[in-house]
């Protein structure tokens, strides 16, 4: 029953106030999270719960299969605000084994609009793995594809103007790729962290030439 949610909320609020009388008063005045979490929409992967973080400690954006589309104004707005206004220090792109989005992307079936959304996963699958048209994708293959996709999304985010501007301004923000195991509840670091050092080693191109384009 949906009314149960409202009842549970009242109990939760009362418990928080009993433990810390000024809990909500303090939270309502300020949020200063150090982390931005970009994760999958899957209901089994709630950022605060699995990372053991309290309200106010993590800014969150979630979409199907935790993808970075360079034209996604929703995601870009979240990243822009988190990096340039909240000053987060760490951006965690977190995928998970057993992801339905990853599986759907390479299933060969047609699901509709989401087939367009999942194109970056297919792009990764075509460059990292041989096509398995005959036998399909094993669970182990899908796990590898899941990890490869997360690593690619870290790279995609690092290439956005928002992050490059942040590093140019010497902001201390890093991007991490993590994966979560539904079967054991554990987070693992995929070791693909990108820091400001990357930017220093590869500064952006100079401003484009103002010369008229050849037609
Ligand atoms: Zn998922």
mmCIF file of C-alpha atoms and ligand atoms in Angstrom:
data_model
loop_
_atom_site.group_PDB
_atom_site.id
_atom_site.type_symbol
_atom_site.label_atom_id
_atom_site.label_comp_id
_atom_site.label_asym_id
_atom_site.label_seq_id
_atom_site.Cartn_x
_atom_site.Cartn_y
_atom_site.Cartn_z
ATOM 1 C CA UNK A 1 0.000 0.000 0.000
ATOM 2 C CA UNK A 2 1.376 3.378 -0.968
ATOM 3 C CA UNK A 3 0.178 4.927 2.311
ATOM 4 C CA UNK A 4 2.786 2.776 4.039
ATOM 5 C CA UNK A 5 5.475 5.011 2.567
ATOM 6 C CA UNK A 6 4.040 8.049 4.315
ATOM 7 C CA UNK A 7 3.800 6.135 7.569
ATOM 8 C CA UNK A 8 7.380 4.928 7.290
ATOM 9 C CA UNK A 9 8.490 8.482 6.532
ATOM 10 C CA UNK A 10 6.893 9.772 9.737
ATOM 11 C CA UNK A 11 8.642 7.064 11.748
ATOM 12 C CA UNK A 12 11.977 7.822 10.083
ATOM 13 C CA UNK A 13 11.643 11.551 10.693
ATOM 14 C CA UNK A 14 10.748 10.996 14.334
ATOM 15 C CA UNK A 15 13.692 8.639 14.841
ATOM 16 C CA UNK A 16 16.116 11.159 13.344
ATOM 17 C CA UNK A 17 14.778 13.962 15.502
ATOM 18 C CA UNK A 18 14.975 11.777 18.586
ATOM 19 C CA UNK A 19 18.629 10.997 17.882
ATOM 20 C CA UNK A 20 19.555 14.571 16.913
ATOM 21 C CA UNK A 21 16.971 17.251 17.690
ATOM 22 C CA UNK A 22 18.573 19.753 15.268
ATOM 23 C CA UNK A 23 19.081 17.179 12.471
ATOM 24 C CA UNK A 24 16.657 18.645 9.924
ATOM 25 C CA UNK A 25 17.243 22.240 10.987
ATOM 26 C CA UNK A 26 20.951 21.804 10.241
ATOM 27 C CA UNK A 27 20.413 19.958 6.957
ATOM 28 C CA UNK A 28 17.870 22.471 5.681
ATOM 29 C CA UNK A 29 20.384 25.298 5.862
ATOM 30 C CA UNK A 30 23.241 23.825 3.890
ATOM 31 C CA UNK A 31 24.355 20.995 1.670
ATOM 32 C CA UNK A 32 28.061 20.532 1.114
ATOM 33 C CA UNK A 33 28.582 17.027 -0.275
ATOM 34 C CA UNK A 34 32.044 15.919 -1.295
ATOM 35 C CA UNK A 35 30.726 13.324 -3.722
ATOM 36 C CA UNK A 36 28.733 13.281 -6.924
ATOM 37 C CA UNK A 37 27.335 9.850 -7.719
ATOM 38 C CA UNK A 38 26.341 8.970 -11.280
ATOM 39 C CA UNK A 39 24.734 5.563 -11.116
ATOM 40 C CA UNK A 40 22.190 3.262 -12.680
ATOM 41 C CA UNK A 41 18.469 3.814 -12.047
ATOM 42 C CA UNK A 42 18.179 0.192 -10.880
ATOM 43 C CA UNK A 43 16.234 0.103 -7.601
ATOM 44 C CA UNK A 44 18.786 -2.276 -6.090
ATOM 45 C CA UNK A 45 21.637 0.247 -6.290
ATOM 46 C CA UNK A 46 20.725 3.228 -4.066
ATOM 47 C CA UNK A 47 23.795 5.439 -3.678
ATOM 48 C CA UNK A 48 23.327 6.547 -0.073
ATOM 49 C CA UNK A 49 22.516 3.094 1.198
ATOM 50 C CA UNK A 50 25.296 1.055 -0.394
ATOM 51 C CA UNK A 51 27.977 3.685 0.222
ATOM 52 C CA UNK A 52 26.861 4.196 3.824
ATOM 53 C CA UNK A 53 26.258 7.918 3.354
ATOM 54 C CA UNK A 54 23.790 10.148 5.144
ATOM 55 C CA UNK A 55 21.463 12.737 3.579
ATOM 56 C CA UNK A 56 23.590 15.748 2.631
ATOM 57 C CA UNK A 57 26.716 13.710 1.910
ATOM 58 C CA UNK A 58 26.259 12.779 -1.758
ATOM 59 C CA UNK A 59 24.775 14.560 -4.775
ATOM 60 C CA UNK A 60 23.116 12.023 -7.052
ATOM 61 C CA UNK A 61 22.265 11.566 -10.710
ATOM 62 C CA UNK A 62 20.962 8.254 -12.007
ATOM 63 C CA UNK A 63 19.965 6.968 -15.413
ATOM 64 C CA UNK A 64 19.615 3.596 -17.091
ATOM 65 C CA UNK A 65 23.060 1.946 -17.300
ATOM 66 C CA UNK A 66 24.834 5.042 -15.857
ATOM 67 C CA UNK A 67 25.708 6.540 -19.216
ATOM 68 C CA UNK A 68 27.340 9.838 -20.141
ATOM 69 C CA UNK A 69 25.684 11.331 -23.203
ATOM 70 C CA UNK A 70 27.416 14.581 -24.187
ATOM 71 C CA UNK A 71 24.022 16.070 -25.136
ATOM 72 C CA UNK A 72 22.206 15.060 -21.929
ATOM 73 C CA UNK A 73 21.338 18.470 -20.455
ATOM 74 C CA UNK A 74 19.975 16.865 -17.303
ATOM 75 C CA UNK A 75 23.243 15.068 -16.503
ATOM 76 C CA UNK A 76 25.405 18.003 -17.643
ATOM 77 C CA UNK A 77 23.452 20.420 -15.437
ATOM 78 C CA UNK A 78 23.912 18.148 -12.434
ATOM 79 C CA UNK A 79 27.647 17.838 -13.091
ATOM 80 C CA UNK A 80 28.027 21.581 -13.677
ATOM 81 C CA UNK A 81 26.245 22.430 -10.417
ATOM 82 C CA UNK A 82 28.061 19.775 -8.420
ATOM 83 C CA UNK A 83 31.516 20.736 -9.645
ATOM 84 C CA UNK A 84 31.258 24.506 -9.936
ATOM 85 C CA UNK A 85 28.760 25.385 -7.186
ATOM 86 C CA UNK A 86 28.929 22.616 -4.599
ATOM 87 C CA UNK A 87 32.632 21.975 -5.159
ATOM 88 C CA UNK A 88 32.497 18.182 -4.989
ATOM 89 C CA UNK A 89 35.894 16.509 -4.803
ATOM 90 C CA UNK A 90 35.007 13.130 -6.249
ATOM 91 C CA UNK A 91 32.678 12.042 -9.039
ATOM 92 C CA UNK A 92 31.862 8.348 -8.897
ATOM 93 C CA UNK A 93 30.421 6.686 -11.977
ATOM 94 C CA UNK A 94 29.033 3.448 -10.609
ATOM 95 C CA UNK A 95 27.630 0.600 -12.660
ATOM 96 C CA UNK A 96 26.601 -2.815 -11.446
ATOM 97 C CA UNK A 97 26.879 -6.424 -12.485
ATOM 98 C CA UNK A 98 23.604 -7.883 -13.681
ATOM 99 C CA UNK A 99 22.558 -4.541 -15.210
ATOM 100 C CA UNK A 100 19.417 -4.890 -17.321
ATOM 101 C CA UNK A 101 20.478 -1.941 -19.468
ATOM 102 C CA UNK A 102 23.775 -3.586 -20.379
ATOM 103 C CA UNK A 103 21.989 -6.839 -21.178
ATOM 104 C CA UNK A 104 19.317 -5.109 -23.280
ATOM 105 C CA UNK A 105 21.913 -3.170 -25.258
ATOM 106 C CA UNK A 106 23.424 -6.330 -26.752
ATOM 107 C CA UNK A 107 20.351 -8.558 -26.752
ATOM 108 C CA UNK A 108 19.477 -7.809 -30.354
ATOM 109 C CA UNK A 109 15.866 -7.189 -29.320
ATOM 110 C CA UNK A 110 13.991 -3.975 -29.967
ATOM 111 C CA UNK A 111 12.715 -2.150 -26.880
ATOM 112 C CA UNK A 112 11.960 1.298 -28.309
ATOM 113 C CA UNK A 113 13.392 4.651 -27.272
ATOM 114 C CA UNK A 114 15.810 3.106 -24.837
ATOM 115 C CA UNK A 115 17.610 1.421 -27.735
ATOM 116 C CA UNK A 116 18.898 4.892 -28.653
ATOM 117 C CA UNK A 117 19.852 5.639 -25.061
ATOM 118 C CA UNK A 118 21.900 2.434 -24.833
ATOM 119 C CA UNK A 119 23.920 3.064 -28.002
ATOM 120 C CA UNK A 120 27.125 3.924 -26.042
ATOM 121 C CA UNK A 121 27.045 0.402 -24.575
ATOM 122 C CA UNK A 122 26.854 -1.120 -28.044
ATOM 123 C CA UNK A 123 29.712 1.160 -29.131
ATOM 124 C CA UNK A 124 31.845 -0.271 -26.330
ATOM 125 C CA UNK A 125 30.788 -3.824 -27.134
ATOM 126 C CA UNK A 126 31.768 -3.470 -30.768
ATOM 127 C CA UNK A 127 35.238 -2.196 -29.960
ATOM 128 C CA UNK A 128 36.091 -4.333 -26.950
ATOM 129 C CA UNK A 129 34.514 -7.695 -27.661
ATOM 130 C CA UNK A 130 33.925 -9.913 -30.617
ATOM 131 C CA UNK A 131 30.316 -10.253 -31.644
ATOM 132 C CA UNK A 132 28.656 -13.277 -30.082
ATOM 133 C CA UNK A 133 25.742 -13.652 -32.435
ATOM 134 C CA UNK A 134 25.591 -17.416 -32.261
ATOM 135 C CA UNK A 135 25.894 -18.230 -28.591
ATOM 136 C CA UNK A 136 24.770 -14.947 -27.074
ATOM 137 C CA UNK A 137 26.497 -13.171 -24.228
ATOM 138 C CA UNK A 138 27.456 -15.186 -21.171
ATOM 139 C CA UNK A 139 27.146 -13.663 -17.693
ATOM 140 C CA UNK A 140 30.926 -13.317 -17.593
ATOM 141 C CA UNK A 141 30.901 -11.485 -20.940
ATOM 142 C CA UNK A 142 28.204 -9.117 -19.698
ATOM 143 C CA UNK A 143 30.219 -8.422 -16.544
ATOM 144 C CA UNK A 144 33.237 -7.524 -18.676
ATOM 145 C CA UNK A 145 31.091 -5.317 -20.890
ATOM 146 C CA UNK A 146 29.662 -3.638 -17.795
ATOM 147 C CA UNK A 147 33.165 -2.816 -16.550
ATOM 148 C CA UNK A 148 34.330 -1.625 -19.999
ATOM 149 C CA UNK A 149 31.296 0.639 -20.299
ATOM 150 C CA UNK A 150 31.951 2.232 -16.888
ATOM 151 C CA UNK A 151 35.564 2.920 -17.850
ATOM 152 C CA UNK A 152 34.399 4.483 -21.130
ATOM 153 C CA UNK A 153 31.885 6.705 -19.309
ATOM 154 C CA UNK A 154 34.670 7.979 -17.043
ATOM 155 C CA UNK A 155 36.612 8.962 -20.155
ATOM 156 C CA UNK A 156 33.550 10.585 -21.710
ATOM 157 C CA UNK A 157 32.914 12.694 -18.632
ATOM 158 C CA UNK A 158 36.565 13.725 -18.482
ATOM 159 C CA UNK A 159 36.251 15.089 -22.012
ATOM 160 C CA UNK A 160 33.272 17.352 -21.276
ATOM 161 C CA UNK A 161 33.870 21.120 -21.240
ATOM 162 C CA UNK A 162 32.563 21.216 -17.660
ATOM 163 C CA UNK A 163 35.350 19.022 -16.308
ATOM 164 C CA UNK A 164 38.029 20.551 -18.485
ATOM 165 C CA UNK A 165 37.028 24.018 -17.288
ATOM 166 C CA UNK A 166 37.140 22.816 -13.688
ATOM 167 C CA UNK A 167 40.654 21.451 -14.104
ATOM 168 C CA UNK A 168 41.758 24.597 -15.924
ATOM 169 C CA UNK A 169 40.567 26.517 -12.851
ATOM 170 C CA UNK A 170 42.683 24.141 -10.720
ATOM 171 C CA UNK A 171 39.659 22.610 -9.004
ATOM 172 C CA UNK A 172 40.583 19.448 -7.159
ATOM 173 C CA UNK A 173 38.013 17.046 -8.594
ATOM 174 C CA UNK A 174 38.558 13.452 -9.713
ATOM 175 C CA UNK A 175 36.416 10.986 -11.627
ATOM 176 C CA UNK A 176 36.295 7.363 -10.478
ATOM 177 C CA UNK A 177 34.827 4.232 -12.072
ATOM 178 C CA UNK A 178 33.272 1.763 -9.633
ATOM 179 C CA UNK A 179 31.187 -1.354 -10.041
ATOM 180 C CA UNK A 180 28.710 -2.838 -7.569
ATOM 181 C CA UNK A 181 27.976 -6.508 -7.090
ATOM 182 C CA UNK A 182 24.296 -7.307 -6.595
ATOM 183 C CA UNK A 183 25.234 -10.740 -5.261
ATOM 184 C CA UNK A 184 27.581 -9.616 -2.496
ATOM 185 C CA UNK A 185 26.711 -5.953 -1.953
ATOM 186 C CA UNK A 186 30.317 -4.872 -2.506
ATOM 187 C CA UNK A 187 31.708 -1.896 -4.404
ATOM 188 C CA UNK A 188 34.944 -2.291 -6.383
ATOM 189 C CA UNK A 189 37.212 0.389 -7.804
ATOM 190 C CA UNK A 190 37.997 -0.339 -11.468
ATOM 191 C CA UNK A 191 41.236 1.636 -11.275
ATOM 192 C CA UNK A 192 40.397 4.095 -14.048
ATOM 193 C CA UNK A 193 40.456 7.295 -11.991
ATOM 194 C CA UNK A 194 41.022 10.512 -13.951
ATOM 195 C CA UNK A 195 42.442 13.490 -12.054
ATOM 196 C CA UNK A 196 43.549 17.005 -12.880
ATOM 197 C CA UNK A 197 46.960 15.566 -13.807
ATOM 198 C CA UNK A 198 45.405 14.202 -17.014
ATOM 199 C CA UNK A 199 44.351 17.710 -17.968
ATOM 200 C CA UNK A 200 47.814 19.078 -17.217
ATOM 201 C CA UNK A 201 49.349 16.442 -19.495
ATOM 202 C CA UNK A 202 46.866 17.138 -22.283
ATOM 203 C CA UNK A 203 45.651 20.751 -22.216
ATOM 204 C CA UNK A 204 42.760 21.742 -24.441
ATOM 205 C CA UNK A 205 43.316 22.918 -27.989
ATOM 206 C CA UNK A 206 43.735 26.609 -28.574
ATOM 207 C CA UNK A 207 40.692 28.593 -29.574
ATOM 208 C CA UNK A 208 39.461 27.644 -33.013
ATOM 209 C CA UNK A 209 40.638 29.773 -35.896
ATOM 210 C CA UNK A 210 38.410 32.685 -36.779
ATOM 211 C CA UNK A 211 39.186 32.232 -40.452
ATOM 212 C CA UNK A 212 36.079 31.548 -42.509
ATOM 213 C CA UNK A 213 35.401 27.918 -43.194
ATOM 214 C CA UNK A 214 35.986 26.636 -46.690
ATOM 215 C CA UNK A 215 32.764 25.829 -48.435
HETATM 216 ZN ZN1 LIG B 1 21.563 -1.144 -14.233
#
